[in-house]
Short mmCIF file of C-alpha atoms in Angstrom, two decimals:
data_model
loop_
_atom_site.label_atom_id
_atom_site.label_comp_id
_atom_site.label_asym_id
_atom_site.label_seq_id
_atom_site.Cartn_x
_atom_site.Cartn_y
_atom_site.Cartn_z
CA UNK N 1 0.00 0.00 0.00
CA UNK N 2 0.77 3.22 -0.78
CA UNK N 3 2.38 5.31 1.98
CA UNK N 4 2.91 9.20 2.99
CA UNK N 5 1.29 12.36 4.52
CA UNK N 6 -0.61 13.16 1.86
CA UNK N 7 -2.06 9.43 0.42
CA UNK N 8 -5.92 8.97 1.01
CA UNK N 9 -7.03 5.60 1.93
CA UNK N 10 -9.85 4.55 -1.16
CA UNK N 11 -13.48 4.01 0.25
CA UNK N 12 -13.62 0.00 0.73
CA UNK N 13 -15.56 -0.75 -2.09
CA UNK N 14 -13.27 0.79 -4.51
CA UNK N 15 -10.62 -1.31 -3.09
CA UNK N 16 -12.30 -4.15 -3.42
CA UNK N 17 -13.50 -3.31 -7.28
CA UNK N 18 -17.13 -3.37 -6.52
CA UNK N 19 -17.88 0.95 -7.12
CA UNK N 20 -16.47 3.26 -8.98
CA UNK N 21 -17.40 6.38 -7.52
CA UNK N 22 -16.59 8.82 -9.67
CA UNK N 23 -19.55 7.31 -11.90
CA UNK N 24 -21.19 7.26 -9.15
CA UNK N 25 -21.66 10.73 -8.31
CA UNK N 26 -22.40 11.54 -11.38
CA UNK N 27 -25.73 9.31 -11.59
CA UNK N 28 -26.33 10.56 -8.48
CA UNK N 29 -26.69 14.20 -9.19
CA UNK N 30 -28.52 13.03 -12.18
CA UNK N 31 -31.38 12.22 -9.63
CA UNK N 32 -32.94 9.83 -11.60
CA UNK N 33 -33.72 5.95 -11.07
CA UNK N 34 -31.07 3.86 -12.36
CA UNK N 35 -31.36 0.10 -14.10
CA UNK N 36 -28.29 -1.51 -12.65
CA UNK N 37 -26.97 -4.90 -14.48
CA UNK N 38 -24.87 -7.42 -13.29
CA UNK N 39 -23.75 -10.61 -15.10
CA UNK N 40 -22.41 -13.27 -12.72
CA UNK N 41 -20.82 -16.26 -13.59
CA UNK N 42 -24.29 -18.30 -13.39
CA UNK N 43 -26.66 -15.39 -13.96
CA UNK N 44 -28.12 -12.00 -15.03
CA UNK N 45 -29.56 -9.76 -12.39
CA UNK N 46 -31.25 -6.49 -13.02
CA UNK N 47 -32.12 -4.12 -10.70
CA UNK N 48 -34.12 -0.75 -10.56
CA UNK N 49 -32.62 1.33 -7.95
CA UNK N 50 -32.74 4.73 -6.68
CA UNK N 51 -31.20 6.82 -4.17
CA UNK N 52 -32.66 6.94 -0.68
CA UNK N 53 -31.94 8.52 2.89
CA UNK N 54 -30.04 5.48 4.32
CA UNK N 55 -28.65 3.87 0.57
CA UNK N 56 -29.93 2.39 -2.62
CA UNK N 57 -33.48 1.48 -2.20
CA UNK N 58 -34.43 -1.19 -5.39
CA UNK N 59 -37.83 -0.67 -6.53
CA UNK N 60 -37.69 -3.57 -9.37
CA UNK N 61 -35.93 -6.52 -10.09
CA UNK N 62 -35.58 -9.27 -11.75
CA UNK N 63 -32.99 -12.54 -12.34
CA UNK N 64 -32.27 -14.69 -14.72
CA UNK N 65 -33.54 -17.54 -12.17
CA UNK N 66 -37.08 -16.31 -12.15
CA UNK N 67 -37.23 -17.07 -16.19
CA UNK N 68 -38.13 -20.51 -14.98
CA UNK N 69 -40.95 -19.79 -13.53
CA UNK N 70 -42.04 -18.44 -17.60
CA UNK N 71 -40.50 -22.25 -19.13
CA UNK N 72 -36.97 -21.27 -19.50
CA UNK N 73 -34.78 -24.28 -19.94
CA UNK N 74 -31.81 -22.32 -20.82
CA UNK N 75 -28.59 -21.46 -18.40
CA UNK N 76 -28.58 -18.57 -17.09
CA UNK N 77 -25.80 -16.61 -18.68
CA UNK N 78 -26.13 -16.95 -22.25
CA UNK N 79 -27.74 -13.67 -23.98
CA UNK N 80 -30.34 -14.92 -24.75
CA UNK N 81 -31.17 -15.48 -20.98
CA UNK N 82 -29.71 -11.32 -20.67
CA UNK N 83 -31.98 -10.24 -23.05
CA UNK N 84 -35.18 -12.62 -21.35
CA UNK N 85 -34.16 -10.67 -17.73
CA UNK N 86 -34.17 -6.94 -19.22
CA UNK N 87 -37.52 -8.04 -21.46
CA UNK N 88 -39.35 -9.36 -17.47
CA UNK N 89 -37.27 -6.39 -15.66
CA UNK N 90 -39.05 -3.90 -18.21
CA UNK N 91 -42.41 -5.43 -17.68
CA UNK N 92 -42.25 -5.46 -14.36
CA UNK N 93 -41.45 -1.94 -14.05
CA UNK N 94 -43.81 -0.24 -16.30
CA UNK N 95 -46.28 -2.23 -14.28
CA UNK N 96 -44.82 0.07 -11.53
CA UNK N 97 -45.31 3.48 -13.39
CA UNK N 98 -41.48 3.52 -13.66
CA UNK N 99 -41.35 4.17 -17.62
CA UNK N 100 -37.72 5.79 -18.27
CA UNK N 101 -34.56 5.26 -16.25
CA UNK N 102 -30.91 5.05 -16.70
CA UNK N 103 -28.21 2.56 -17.62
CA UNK N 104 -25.92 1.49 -14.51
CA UNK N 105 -23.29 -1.07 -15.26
CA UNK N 106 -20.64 -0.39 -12.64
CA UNK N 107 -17.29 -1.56 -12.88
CA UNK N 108 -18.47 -3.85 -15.96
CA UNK N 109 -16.55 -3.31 -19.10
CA UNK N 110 -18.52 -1.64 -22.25
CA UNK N 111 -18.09 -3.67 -24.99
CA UNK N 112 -21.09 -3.53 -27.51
CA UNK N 113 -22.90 -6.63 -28.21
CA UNK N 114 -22.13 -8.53 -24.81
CA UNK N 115 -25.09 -9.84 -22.25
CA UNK N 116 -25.05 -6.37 -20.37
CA UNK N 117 -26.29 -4.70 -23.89
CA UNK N 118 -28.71 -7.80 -24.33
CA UNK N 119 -30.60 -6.74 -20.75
CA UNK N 120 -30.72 -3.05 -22.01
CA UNK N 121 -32.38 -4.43 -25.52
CA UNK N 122 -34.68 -6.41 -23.64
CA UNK N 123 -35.73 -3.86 -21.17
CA UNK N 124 -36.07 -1.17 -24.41
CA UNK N 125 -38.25 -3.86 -26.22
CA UNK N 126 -40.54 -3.88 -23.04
CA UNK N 127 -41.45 -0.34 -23.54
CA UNK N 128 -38.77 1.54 -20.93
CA UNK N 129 -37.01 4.86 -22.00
CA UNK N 130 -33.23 4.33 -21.17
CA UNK N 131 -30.64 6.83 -23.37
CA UNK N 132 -28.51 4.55 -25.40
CA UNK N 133 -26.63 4.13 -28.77
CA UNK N 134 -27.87 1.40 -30.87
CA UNK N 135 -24.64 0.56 -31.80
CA UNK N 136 -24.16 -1.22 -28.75
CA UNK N 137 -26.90 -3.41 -29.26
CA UNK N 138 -26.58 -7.24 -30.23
CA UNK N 139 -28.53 -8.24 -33.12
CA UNK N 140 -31.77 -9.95 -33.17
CA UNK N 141 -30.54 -13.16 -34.34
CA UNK N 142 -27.71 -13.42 -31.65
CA UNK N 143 -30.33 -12.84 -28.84
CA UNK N 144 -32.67 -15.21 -29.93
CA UNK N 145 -29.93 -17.56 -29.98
CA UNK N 146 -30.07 -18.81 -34.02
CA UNK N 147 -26.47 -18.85 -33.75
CA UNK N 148 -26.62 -21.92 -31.25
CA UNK N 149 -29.01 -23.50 -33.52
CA UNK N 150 -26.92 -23.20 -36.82
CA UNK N 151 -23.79 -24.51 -35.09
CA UNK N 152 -25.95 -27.24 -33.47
CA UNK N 153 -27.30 -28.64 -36.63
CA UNK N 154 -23.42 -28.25 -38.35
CA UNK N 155 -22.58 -31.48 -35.50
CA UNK N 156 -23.06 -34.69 -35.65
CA UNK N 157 -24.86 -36.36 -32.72
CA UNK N 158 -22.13 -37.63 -30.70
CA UNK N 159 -20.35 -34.60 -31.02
CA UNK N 160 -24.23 -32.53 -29.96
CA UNK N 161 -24.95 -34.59 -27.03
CA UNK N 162 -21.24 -33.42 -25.89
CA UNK N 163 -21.16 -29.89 -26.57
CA UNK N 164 -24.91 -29.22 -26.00
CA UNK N 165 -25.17 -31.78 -23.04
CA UNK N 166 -26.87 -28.80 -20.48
CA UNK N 167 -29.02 -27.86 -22.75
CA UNK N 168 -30.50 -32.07 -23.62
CA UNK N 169 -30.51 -32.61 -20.11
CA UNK N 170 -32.68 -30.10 -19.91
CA UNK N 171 -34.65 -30.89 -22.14
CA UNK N 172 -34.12 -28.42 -24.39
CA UNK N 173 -32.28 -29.43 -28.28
CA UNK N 174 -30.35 -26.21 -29.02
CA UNK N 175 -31.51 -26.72 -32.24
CA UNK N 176 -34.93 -25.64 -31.02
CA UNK N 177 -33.57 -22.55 -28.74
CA UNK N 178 -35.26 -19.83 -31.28
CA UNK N 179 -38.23 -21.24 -30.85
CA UNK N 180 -37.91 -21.79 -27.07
CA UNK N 181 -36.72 -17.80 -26.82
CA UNK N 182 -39.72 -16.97 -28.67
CA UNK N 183 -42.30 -18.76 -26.48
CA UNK N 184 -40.72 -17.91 -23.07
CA UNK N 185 -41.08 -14.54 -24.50
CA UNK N 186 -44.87 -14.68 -25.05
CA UNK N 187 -45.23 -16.35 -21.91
CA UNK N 188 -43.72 -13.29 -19.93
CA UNK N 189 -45.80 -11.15 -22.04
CA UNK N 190 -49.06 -13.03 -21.00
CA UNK N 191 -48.03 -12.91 -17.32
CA UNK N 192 -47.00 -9.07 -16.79
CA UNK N 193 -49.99 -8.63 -19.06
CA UNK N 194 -52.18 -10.29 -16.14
CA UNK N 195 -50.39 -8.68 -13.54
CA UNK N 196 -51.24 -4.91 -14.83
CA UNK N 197 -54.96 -6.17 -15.26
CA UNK N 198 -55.19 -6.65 -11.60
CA UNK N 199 -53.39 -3.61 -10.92
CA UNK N 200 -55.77 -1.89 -12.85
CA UNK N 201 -58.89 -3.56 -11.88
CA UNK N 202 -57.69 -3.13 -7.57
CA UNK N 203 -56.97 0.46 -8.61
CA UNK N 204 -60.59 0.68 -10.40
CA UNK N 205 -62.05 -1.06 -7.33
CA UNK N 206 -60.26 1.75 -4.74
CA UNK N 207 -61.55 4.73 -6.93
CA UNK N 208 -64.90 3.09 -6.97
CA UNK N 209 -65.21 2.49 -3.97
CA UNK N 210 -63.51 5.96 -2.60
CA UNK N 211 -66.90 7.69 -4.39
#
């Protein structure tokens, strides 16, 4: 360590690499909610998060684990996963009134087309205002994960059942991910869909009843 009269010991969490805080202050003084994204080795977490009197207070969130409960058989941390977890996050928050917010990836590196850019597609798809570039953006086919499928059917089925073996054994032919992406997406659509109708109806109910 560093040593001398004039050396300033770095806030703990900068030392350990978790916050930058020179980003930080400035989405602070932005005052505005912010959509923080994490990718961990096993999964995708989004968060919307805002500043309160004692810390971050989160608002939203969602993970890539709660995709099961919508018929994901996926892992995960592939981008197509990312993009699933931004599309439920968005969802989720408009059904809050939160419609516009801003990207927070941390200490996270910014390269365009990676699973942090995949959340921020799906939660601009849902219907959220976030400032972005589309050039950072994966394309559509990478999200829905037709890569996977065209290398999939270039194997032959030895070499498949080794390469792809998560996926089979979860019942899931990589060949078929597209498709899989496509319902999963439908069936998130159908649920949040649900969820604001009771929203609407309990707030309908209140007003009614408030007359």
């Amino acid at each position: 360590m560093a040593r001398g009269a004039t050396y300033k010991v770095q806030f703990k969490r900068r030392r350990e690499g978790k916050t930058n805080y020179n980003k930080r202050y400035k989405l602070v003084d932005l005052d505005k909610t912010r959509m923080v994204v994490r990718i961990t080795s096993n999964h995708t977490i989004t968060q919307l998060v805002k500043i309160g009197e004692n810390g971050d207070e989160t608002l939203v969130s969602a993970t890539s684990k709660q995709l099961k409960d919508y018929g994901w058989l996926g892992n995960g941390k592939n981008t197509s996963a990312a993009y699933l977890t931004g599309y439920l996050f968005g969802k989720k928050a408009l059904n809050e009134d939160y419609t516009e917010t801003i990207l927070d990836i941390g200490l996270q590196h910014s390269i365009a087309g990676t699973k942090i850019y995949a959340v921020l597609k799906g939660a601009l798809d849902a219907g959220l205002e976030i400032p972005h570039n589309d050039s950072v953006l994966p394309d559509e086919s990478r999200i829905r994960g037709e890569h996977i499928a065209q290398y999939a059917e270039s194997m032959d089925e030895d070499e498949k059942n080794t390469k792809f073996s998560n996926y089979i054994r979860c019942g899931l032919s990589p060949e078929e991910l597209p498709d899989h992406f496509e319902s999963v997406k439908n069936k998130i659509d159908e649920a949040t869909q649900w969820a604001k109708d009771q929203i609407d109806q309990t707030t309908r109910t209140i007003l009614t009843s408030s007359t």
